[in-house]
mmCIF file of C-alpha atoms in Angstrom:
data_model
loop_
_atom_site.group_PDB
_atom_site.id
_atom_site.type_symbol
_atom_site.label_atom_id
_atom_site.label_comp_id
_atom_site.label_asym_id
_atom_site.label_seq_id
_atom_site.Cartn_x
_atom_site.Cartn_y
_atom_site.Cartn_z
ATOM 1 C CA ARG A 1 41.603 -38.477 -45.990
ATOM 2 C CA GLN A 2 38.327 -38.385 -47.879
ATOM 3 C CA TYR A 3 38.462 -42.074 -48.761
ATOM 4 C CA PRO A 4 39.297 -44.091 -45.622
ATOM 5 C CA GLY A 5 40.366 -47.643 -46.361
ATOM 6 C CA LYS A 6 41.300 -46.845 -49.969
ATOM 7 C CA ARG A 7 44.911 -47.336 -50.930
ATOM 8 C CA ILE A 8 46.962 -46.075 -53.823
ATOM 9 C CA LEU A 9 50.360 -46.954 -55.204
ATOM 10 C CA LEU A 10 52.634 -44.133 -56.320
ATOM 11 C CA ASP A 11 55.648 -45.063 -58.430
ATOM 12 C CA GLY A 12 58.558 -42.625 -58.358
ATOM 13 C CA PHE A 13 56.890 -40.236 -55.936
ATOM 14 C CA PRO A 14 57.695 -38.084 -54.074
ATOM 15 C CA ARG A 15 60.449 -36.693 -56.257
ATOM 16 C CA SER A 16 61.465 -34.000 -53.779
ATOM 17 C CA LEU A 17 61.024 -33.009 -50.154
ATOM 18 C CA GLU A 18 58.507 -30.394 -51.269
ATOM 19 C CA ASN A 19 56.454 -33.146 -52.985
ATOM 20 C CA ALA A 20 56.611 -35.236 -49.809
ATOM 21 C CA ARG A 21 55.441 -32.380 -47.584
ATOM 22 C CA ASP A 22 52.616 -31.484 -49.986
ATOM 23 C CA PHE A 23 51.514 -35.117 -50.092
ATOM 24 C CA VAL A 24 51.297 -35.352 -46.299
ATOM 25 C CA GLU A 25 49.415 -32.067 -46.119
ATOM 26 C CA LEU A 26 46.874 -33.191 -48.726
ATOM 27 C CA CYS A 27 46.580 -36.900 -47.994
ATOM 28 C CA GLY A 28 48.113 -37.551 -44.605
ATOM 29 C CA PRO A 29 51.190 -39.629 -43.860
ATOM 30 C CA PRO A 30 51.699 -42.773 -45.943
ATOM 31 C CA GLU A 31 51.087 -46.151 -44.339
ATOM 32 C CA LEU A 32 54.022 -47.713 -46.126
ATOM 33 C CA ALA A 33 56.870 -46.608 -48.357
ATOM 34 C CA LEU A 34 59.097 -48.926 -50.371
ATOM 35 C CA HIS A 35 62.427 -48.006 -51.848
ATOM 36 C CA LEU A 36 64.076 -50.421 -54.251
ATOM 37 C CA ASP A 37 67.779 -49.739 -54.227
ATOM 38 C CA CYS A 38 69.969 -50.417 -57.238
ATOM 39 C CA GLU A 39 73.580 -49.578 -58.037
ATOM 40 C CA ASP A 40 74.043 -46.690 -60.465
ATOM 41 C CA THR A 41 76.097 -48.901 -62.790
ATOM 42 C CA VAL A 42 73.229 -51.397 -63.080
ATOM 43 C CA LEU A 43 70.764 -48.593 -63.818
ATOM 44 C CA LEU A 44 73.047 -47.192 -66.511
ATOM 45 C CA GLU A 45 73.490 -50.626 -68.094
ATOM 46 C CA ARG A 46 69.735 -51.170 -68.216
ATOM 47 C CA ILE A 47 68.974 -47.719 -69.643
ATOM 48 C CA LEU A 48 71.641 -48.082 -72.324
ATOM 49 C CA ALA A 49 70.486 -51.607 -73.197
ATOM 50 C CA ARG A 50 66.933 -50.295 -73.554
ATOM 51 C CA GLY A 51 68.283 -47.495 -75.729
ATOM 52 C CA GLY A 52 70.092 -49.965 -77.950
ATOM 53 C CA LYS A 53 66.910 -51.989 -78.326
ATOM 54 C CA SER A 54 64.989 -48.800 -79.132
ATOM 55 C CA ALA A 55 67.560 -47.867 -81.771
ATOM 56 C CA ARG A 56 67.215 -51.267 -83.466
ATOM 57 C CA GLU A 57 63.412 -51.031 -83.288
ATOM 58 C CA ALA A 58 63.546 -47.541 -84.798
ATOM 59 C CA GLU A 59 65.668 -48.761 -87.710
ATOM 60 C CA LEU A 60 63.227 -51.598 -88.423
ATOM 61 C CA ALA A 61 60.191 -49.340 -88.110
ATOM 62 C CA ALA A 62 61.759 -46.785 -90.459
ATOM 63 C CA GLU A 63 62.565 -49.486 -93.010
ATOM 64 C CA GLU A 64 58.979 -50.720 -92.839
ATOM 65 C CA GLY A 65 57.539 -47.182 -92.874
ATOM 66 C CA ASN A 66 55.777 -47.893 -89.587
ATOM 67 C CA VAL A 67 55.110 -44.373 -88.292
ATOM 68 C CA GLN A 68 53.069 -45.589 -85.313
ATOM 69 C CA ALA A 69 55.930 -47.777 -84.080
ATOM 70 C CA LEU A 70 58.366 -44.877 -84.484
ATOM 71 C CA ALA A 71 56.204 -42.749 -82.173
ATOM 72 C CA ASN A 72 56.701 -45.297 -79.352
ATOM 73 C CA ILE A 73 60.512 -45.386 -79.552
ATOM 74 C CA ARG A 74 62.445 -43.744 -76.708
ATOM 75 C CA SER A 75 65.098 -41.409 -78.048
ATOM 76 C CA ASP A 76 66.263 -40.324 -74.582
ATOM 77 C CA ASP A 77 67.868 -43.630 -73.540
ATOM 78 C CA ASN A 78 71.440 -42.523 -74.070
ATOM 79 C CA ILE A 79 74.439 -42.002 -71.807
ATOM 80 C CA HIS A 80 74.006 -38.210 -71.567
ATOM 81 C CA THR A 81 70.362 -38.386 -70.501
ATOM 82 C CA ALA A 82 71.005 -41.349 -68.194
ATOM 83 C CA LEU A 83 73.773 -39.514 -66.350
ATOM 84 C CA ASN A 84 71.538 -36.441 -65.992
ATOM 85 C CA ARG A 85 68.748 -38.618 -64.576
ATOM 86 C CA LEU A 86 71.119 -40.059 -61.976
ATOM 87 C CA LYS A 87 72.462 -36.625 -61.078
ATOM 88 C CA THR A 88 68.896 -35.339 -60.592
ATOM 89 C CA TYR A 89 67.994 -38.391 -58.522
ATOM 90 C CA HIS A 90 70.920 -37.967 -56.155
ATOM 91 C CA LYS A 91 70.313 -34.243 -55.802
ATOM 92 C CA HIS A 92 66.521 -34.167 -55.382
ATOM 93 C CA HIS A 93 65.035 -37.624 -54.861
ATOM 94 C CA ARG A 94 67.566 -39.194 -52.504
ATOM 95 C CA PRO A 95 66.815 -36.690 -49.668
ATOM 96 C CA THR A 96 63.225 -37.988 -49.553
ATOM 97 C CA MET A 97 64.570 -41.328 -48.283
ATOM 98 C CA GLU A 98 65.705 -39.610 -45.092
ATOM 99 C CA TRP A 99 62.415 -37.785 -44.710
#
């Protein structure tokens, strides 16, 4: 509201109906909202593939003693975390699509 004509891009927001309501209260209604839909199985495949790549990168970095590279490896790309992410999405984020 304070910056007419200025636009911003929010990725992965709002994450809940409360976030959406707060956003409208603070900034006004959005001009445009995009939702890229993807099957859960595809998301799981991609997360697990990224996790496999991270595991290989971690092994190489450890062998080379590359501490900085180890700090950038994602340890949460596994089936347990991926399933929890999807469960959270369907419970909290999905309702924002109807809002």
